[in-house]
Coordinates of C-alpha atoms and ligand atoms in Angstrom, one line a residue:
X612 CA 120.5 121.9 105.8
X613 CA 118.3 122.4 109.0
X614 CA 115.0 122.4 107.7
X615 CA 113.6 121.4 111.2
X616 CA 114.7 124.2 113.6
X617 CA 112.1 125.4 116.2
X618 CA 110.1 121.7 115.2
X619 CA 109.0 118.9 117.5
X620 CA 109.7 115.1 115.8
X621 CA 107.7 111.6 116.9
X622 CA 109.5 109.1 115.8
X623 CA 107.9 105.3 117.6
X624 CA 110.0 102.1 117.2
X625 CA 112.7 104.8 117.2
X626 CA 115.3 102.1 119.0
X627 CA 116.2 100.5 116.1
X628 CA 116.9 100.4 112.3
X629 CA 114.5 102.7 110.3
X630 CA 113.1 104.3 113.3
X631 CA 116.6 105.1 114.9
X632 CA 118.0 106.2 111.3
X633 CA 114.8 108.7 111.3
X634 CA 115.2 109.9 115.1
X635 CA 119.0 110.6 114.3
X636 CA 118.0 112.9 110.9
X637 CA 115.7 114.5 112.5
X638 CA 118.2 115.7 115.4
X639 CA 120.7 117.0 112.8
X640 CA 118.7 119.1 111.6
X641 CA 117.3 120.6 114.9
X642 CA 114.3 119.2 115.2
X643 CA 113.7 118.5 119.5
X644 CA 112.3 114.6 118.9
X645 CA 110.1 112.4 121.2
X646 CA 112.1 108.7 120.6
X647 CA 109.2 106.2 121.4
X648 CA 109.7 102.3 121.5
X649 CA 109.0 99.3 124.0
X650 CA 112.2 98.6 123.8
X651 CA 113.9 100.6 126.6
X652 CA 117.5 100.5 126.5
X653 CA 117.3 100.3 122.8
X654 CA 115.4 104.3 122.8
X655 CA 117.6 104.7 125.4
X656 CA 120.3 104.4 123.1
X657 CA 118.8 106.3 120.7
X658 CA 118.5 109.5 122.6
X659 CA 122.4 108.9 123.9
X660 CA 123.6 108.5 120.3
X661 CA 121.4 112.0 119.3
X662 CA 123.0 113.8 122.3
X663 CA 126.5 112.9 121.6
X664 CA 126.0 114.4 118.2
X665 CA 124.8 117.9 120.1
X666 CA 120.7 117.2 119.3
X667 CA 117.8 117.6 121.6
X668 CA 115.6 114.5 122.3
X669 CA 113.7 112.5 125.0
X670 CA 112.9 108.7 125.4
X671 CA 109.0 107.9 126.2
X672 CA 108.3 104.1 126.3
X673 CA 105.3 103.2 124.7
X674 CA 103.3 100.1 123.6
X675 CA 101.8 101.5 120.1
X676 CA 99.6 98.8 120.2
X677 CA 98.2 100.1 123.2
X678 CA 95.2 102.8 123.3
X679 CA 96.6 104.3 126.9
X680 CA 99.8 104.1 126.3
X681 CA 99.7 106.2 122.5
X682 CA 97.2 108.8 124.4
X683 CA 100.6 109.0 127.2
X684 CA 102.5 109.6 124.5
X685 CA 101.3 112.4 122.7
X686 CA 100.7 114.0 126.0
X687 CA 104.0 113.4 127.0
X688 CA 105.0 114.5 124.2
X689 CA 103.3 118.1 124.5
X690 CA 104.2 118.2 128.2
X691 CA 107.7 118.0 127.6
X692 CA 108.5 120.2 124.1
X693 CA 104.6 122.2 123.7
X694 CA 103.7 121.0 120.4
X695 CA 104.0 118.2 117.8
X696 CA 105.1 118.9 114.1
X697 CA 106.2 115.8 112.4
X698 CA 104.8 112.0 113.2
X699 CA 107.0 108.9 111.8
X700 CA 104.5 106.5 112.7
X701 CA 106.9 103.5 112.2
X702 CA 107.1 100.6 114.9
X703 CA 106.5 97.5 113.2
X704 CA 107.2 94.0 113.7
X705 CA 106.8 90.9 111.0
X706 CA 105.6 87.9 112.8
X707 CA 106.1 84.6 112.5
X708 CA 106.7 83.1 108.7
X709 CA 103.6 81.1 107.7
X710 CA 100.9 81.4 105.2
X711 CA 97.7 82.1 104.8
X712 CA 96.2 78.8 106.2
X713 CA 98.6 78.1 109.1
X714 CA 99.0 81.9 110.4
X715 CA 97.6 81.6 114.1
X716 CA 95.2 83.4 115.6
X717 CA 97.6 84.7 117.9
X718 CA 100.1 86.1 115.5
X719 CA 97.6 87.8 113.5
X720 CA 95.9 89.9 116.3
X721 CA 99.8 90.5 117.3
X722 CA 100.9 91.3 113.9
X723 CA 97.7 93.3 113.3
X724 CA 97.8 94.9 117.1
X725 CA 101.1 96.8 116.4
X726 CA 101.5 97.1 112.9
X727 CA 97.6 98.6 112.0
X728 CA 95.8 99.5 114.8
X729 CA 99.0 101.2 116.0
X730 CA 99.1 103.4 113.5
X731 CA 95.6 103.8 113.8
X732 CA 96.2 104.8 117.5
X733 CA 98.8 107.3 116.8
X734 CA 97.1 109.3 113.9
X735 CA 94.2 109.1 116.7
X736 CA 95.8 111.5 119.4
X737 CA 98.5 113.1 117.0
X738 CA 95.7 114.6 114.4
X739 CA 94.1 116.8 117.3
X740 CA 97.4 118.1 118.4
X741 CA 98.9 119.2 115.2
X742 CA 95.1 120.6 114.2
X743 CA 95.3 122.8 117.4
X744 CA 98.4 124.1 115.8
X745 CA 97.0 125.3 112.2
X746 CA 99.1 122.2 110.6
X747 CA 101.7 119.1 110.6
X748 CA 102.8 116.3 108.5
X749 CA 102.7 112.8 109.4
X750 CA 104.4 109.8 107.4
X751 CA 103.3 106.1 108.0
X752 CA 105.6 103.3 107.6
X753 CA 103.8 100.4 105.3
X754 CA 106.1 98.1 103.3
X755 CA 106.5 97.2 99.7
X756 CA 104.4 94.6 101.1
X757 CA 101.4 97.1 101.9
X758 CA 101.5 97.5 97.6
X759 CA 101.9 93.5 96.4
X760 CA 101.1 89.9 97.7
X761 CA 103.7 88.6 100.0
X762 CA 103.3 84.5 100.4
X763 CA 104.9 83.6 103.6
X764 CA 104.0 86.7 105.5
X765 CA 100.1 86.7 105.5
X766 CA 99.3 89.0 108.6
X767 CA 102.7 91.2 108.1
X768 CA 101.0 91.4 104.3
X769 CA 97.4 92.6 105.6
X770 CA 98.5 94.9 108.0
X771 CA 100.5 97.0 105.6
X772 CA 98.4 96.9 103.1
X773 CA 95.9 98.7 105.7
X774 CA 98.5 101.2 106.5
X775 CA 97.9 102.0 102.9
X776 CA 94.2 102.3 103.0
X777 CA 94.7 104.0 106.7
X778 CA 96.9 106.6 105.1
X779 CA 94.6 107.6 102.0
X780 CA 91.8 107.9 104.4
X781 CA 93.6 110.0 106.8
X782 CA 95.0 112.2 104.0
X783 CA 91.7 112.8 102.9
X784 CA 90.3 113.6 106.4
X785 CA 92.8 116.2 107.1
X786 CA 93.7 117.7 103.8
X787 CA 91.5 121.1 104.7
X788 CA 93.5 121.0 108.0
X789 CA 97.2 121.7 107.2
X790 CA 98.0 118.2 108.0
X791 CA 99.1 115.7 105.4
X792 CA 99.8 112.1 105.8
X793 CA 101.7 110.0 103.6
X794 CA 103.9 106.8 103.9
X795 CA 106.8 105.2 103.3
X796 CA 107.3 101.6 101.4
X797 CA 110.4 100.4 102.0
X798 CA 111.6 97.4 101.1
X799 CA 114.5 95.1 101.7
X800 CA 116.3 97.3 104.4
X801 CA 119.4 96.4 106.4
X802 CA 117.9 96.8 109.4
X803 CA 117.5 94.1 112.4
X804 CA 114.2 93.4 111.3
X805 CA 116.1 92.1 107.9
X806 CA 118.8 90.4 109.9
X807 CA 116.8 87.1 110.8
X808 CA 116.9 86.4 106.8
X809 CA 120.1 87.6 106.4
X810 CA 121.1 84.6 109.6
X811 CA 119.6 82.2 107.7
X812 CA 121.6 82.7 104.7
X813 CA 119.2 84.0 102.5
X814 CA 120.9 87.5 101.5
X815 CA 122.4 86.8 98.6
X816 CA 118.8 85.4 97.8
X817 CA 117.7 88.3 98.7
X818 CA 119.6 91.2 96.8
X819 CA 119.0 88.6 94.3
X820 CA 115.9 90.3 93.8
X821 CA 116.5 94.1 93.5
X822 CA 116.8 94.9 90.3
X823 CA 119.5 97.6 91.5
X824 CA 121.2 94.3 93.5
X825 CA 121.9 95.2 96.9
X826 CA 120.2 95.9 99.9
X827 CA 118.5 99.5 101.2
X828 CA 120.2 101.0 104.3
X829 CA 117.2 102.6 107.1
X830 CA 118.8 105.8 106.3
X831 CA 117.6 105.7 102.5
X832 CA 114.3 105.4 104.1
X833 CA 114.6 108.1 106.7
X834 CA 115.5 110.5 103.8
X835 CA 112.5 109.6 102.4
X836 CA 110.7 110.5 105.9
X837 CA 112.5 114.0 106.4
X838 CA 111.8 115.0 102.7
X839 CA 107.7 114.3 103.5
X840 CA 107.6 116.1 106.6
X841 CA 109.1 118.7 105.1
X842 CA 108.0 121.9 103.1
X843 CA 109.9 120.5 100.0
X844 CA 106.4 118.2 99.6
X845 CA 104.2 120.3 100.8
X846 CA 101.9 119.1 98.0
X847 CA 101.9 115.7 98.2
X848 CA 99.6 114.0 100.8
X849 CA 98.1 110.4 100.6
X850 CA 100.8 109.0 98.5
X851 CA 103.1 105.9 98.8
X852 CA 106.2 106.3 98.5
X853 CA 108.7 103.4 97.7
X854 CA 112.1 102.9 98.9
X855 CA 112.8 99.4 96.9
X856 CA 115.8 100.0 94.4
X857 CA 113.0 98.7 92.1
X858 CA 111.9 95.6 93.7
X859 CA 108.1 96.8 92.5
X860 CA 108.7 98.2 89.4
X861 CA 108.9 94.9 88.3
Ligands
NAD202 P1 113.4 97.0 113.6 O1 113.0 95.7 114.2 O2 114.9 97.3 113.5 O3 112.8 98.1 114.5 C1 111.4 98.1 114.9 C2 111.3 98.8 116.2 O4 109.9 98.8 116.6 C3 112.1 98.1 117.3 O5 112.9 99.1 118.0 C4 111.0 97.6 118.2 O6 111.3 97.5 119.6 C5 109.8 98.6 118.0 N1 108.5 98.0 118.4 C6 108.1 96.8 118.1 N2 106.9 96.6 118.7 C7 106.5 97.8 119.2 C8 105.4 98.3 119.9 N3 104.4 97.5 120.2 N4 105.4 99.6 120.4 C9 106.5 100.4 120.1 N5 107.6 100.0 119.5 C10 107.6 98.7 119.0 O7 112.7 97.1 112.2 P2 112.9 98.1 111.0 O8 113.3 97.3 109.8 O9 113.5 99.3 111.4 O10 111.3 98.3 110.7 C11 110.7 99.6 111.0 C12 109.4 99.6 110.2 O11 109.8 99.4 108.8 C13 108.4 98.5 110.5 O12 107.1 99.0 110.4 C14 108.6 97.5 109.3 O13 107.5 96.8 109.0 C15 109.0 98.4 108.2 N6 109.7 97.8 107.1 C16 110.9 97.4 107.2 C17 111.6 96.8 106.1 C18 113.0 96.3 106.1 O14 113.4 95.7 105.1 N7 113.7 96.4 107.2 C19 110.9 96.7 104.9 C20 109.6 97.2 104.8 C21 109.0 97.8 105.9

């Protein structure tokens, strides 16, 4: 299936885990996509693995936490493949493990920076474009954690649950414009993101808690991603979708 010929793809913190799994989907089926991340060598290696498989993309470094830097982007973006179709708004990180009374200042306004105002920042300059063009569709990544509480994780917690309100509000802002905006919740993906729980010996913990007991891969989740940008849901626009084996059905 190439439901993306002739489109243009945004995929940011598209040097890793869900972000790459996206960037790599979106190549096969021929979408040209813009692989944005702060990591360099790690977009880099995004764009190598999408050319080896015969797709069409571009790395642009970007800091999504960073007003400038998103406004680049999109630019770039344009200057290099003349329009913008789909957004994965996606770089994320979790912070440190605390709570609510010893989170710092300073991982908050980090946690905060990228995950929510980045998003922010990217359906900022990527609205305008794809209005210019009669229409897009955008996907946010929040978190199961953007749905329920999440003790350990207070700032991570807060910021997705503002992707959430971020993506309703957006939705509703663009839905007489062609564009809609949704988001994905995974949860429990094998991604590196994961890995630092999965180090400390906590996976079997983990799976523990899926009902469907294992682990998501990032490519259940960039399934997700491809079927929202595409014309399969073209009636669904401010929802949240979760990617959880059940985790929140309980
Ligand atoms: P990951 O750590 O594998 O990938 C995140 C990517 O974002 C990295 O390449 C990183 O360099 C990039 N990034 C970090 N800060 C950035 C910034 N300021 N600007 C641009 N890029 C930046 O993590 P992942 O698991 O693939 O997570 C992707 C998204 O999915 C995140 O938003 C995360 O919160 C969300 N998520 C993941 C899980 C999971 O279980 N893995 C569950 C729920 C939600």
């Amino acid at each position: 299936m190439k439901r993306f010929e002739g489109k243009v793809a945004l995929v940011t913190g598209a040097g890793s885990g869900i972000g790459r799994a996206t960037a790599l989907a979106f190549a096969r089926e021929n979408a040209k996509v813009v692989v944005a991340d702060i990591a360099v060598a790690d977009g880099e290696e995004t764009v190598r693995l999408i050319k080896e498989g015969g797709g069409e993309a571009v790395f642009i470094k970007a800091d999504v936490s960073r007003e400038s830097e998103v406004e680049s982007l999109i630019k770039a973006t344009i200057d290099t493949y003349g329009r913008l179709d789909c957004a994965h708004n996606n770089a994320g990180i979790n912070g440190d493990l605390d709570s609510v009374t010893t989170c710092t200042e300073e991982n908050w306004d980090r946690v905060m920076g990228i995950n929510l105002k980045g998003v922010w920042l990217c359906l900022k300059y990527e609205i305008p474009r794809m209005k210019k063009q009669g229409g897009g569709a955008i996907v946010n990544t929040s978190s199961t954690s953007g749905l329920v509480g999440a003790p350990g994780v207070p700032a991570y917690n807060a910021s997705k649950h503002g992707v959430a309100g971020l993506t309703r509000t957006a939705a509703l802002e663009c839905a007489k414009i062609g564009i809609r905006v949704n988001a994905v919740c995974p949860g429990t993906s094998r991604t590196p993101f994961l890995q630092r729980l999965i180090d400390a010996g906590l996976e079997d913990y983990i799976t523990g808690l899926v009902p469907v007991g294992r682990l998501g891969e990032p490519e259940e989740t960039a399934n997700t991603v491809m079927w929202l940008c595409s014309d399969e849901s073209s009636f669904i626009t401010g929802a949240m979708i979760t990617i959880d084996g059940g985790l929140t059905a309980q």
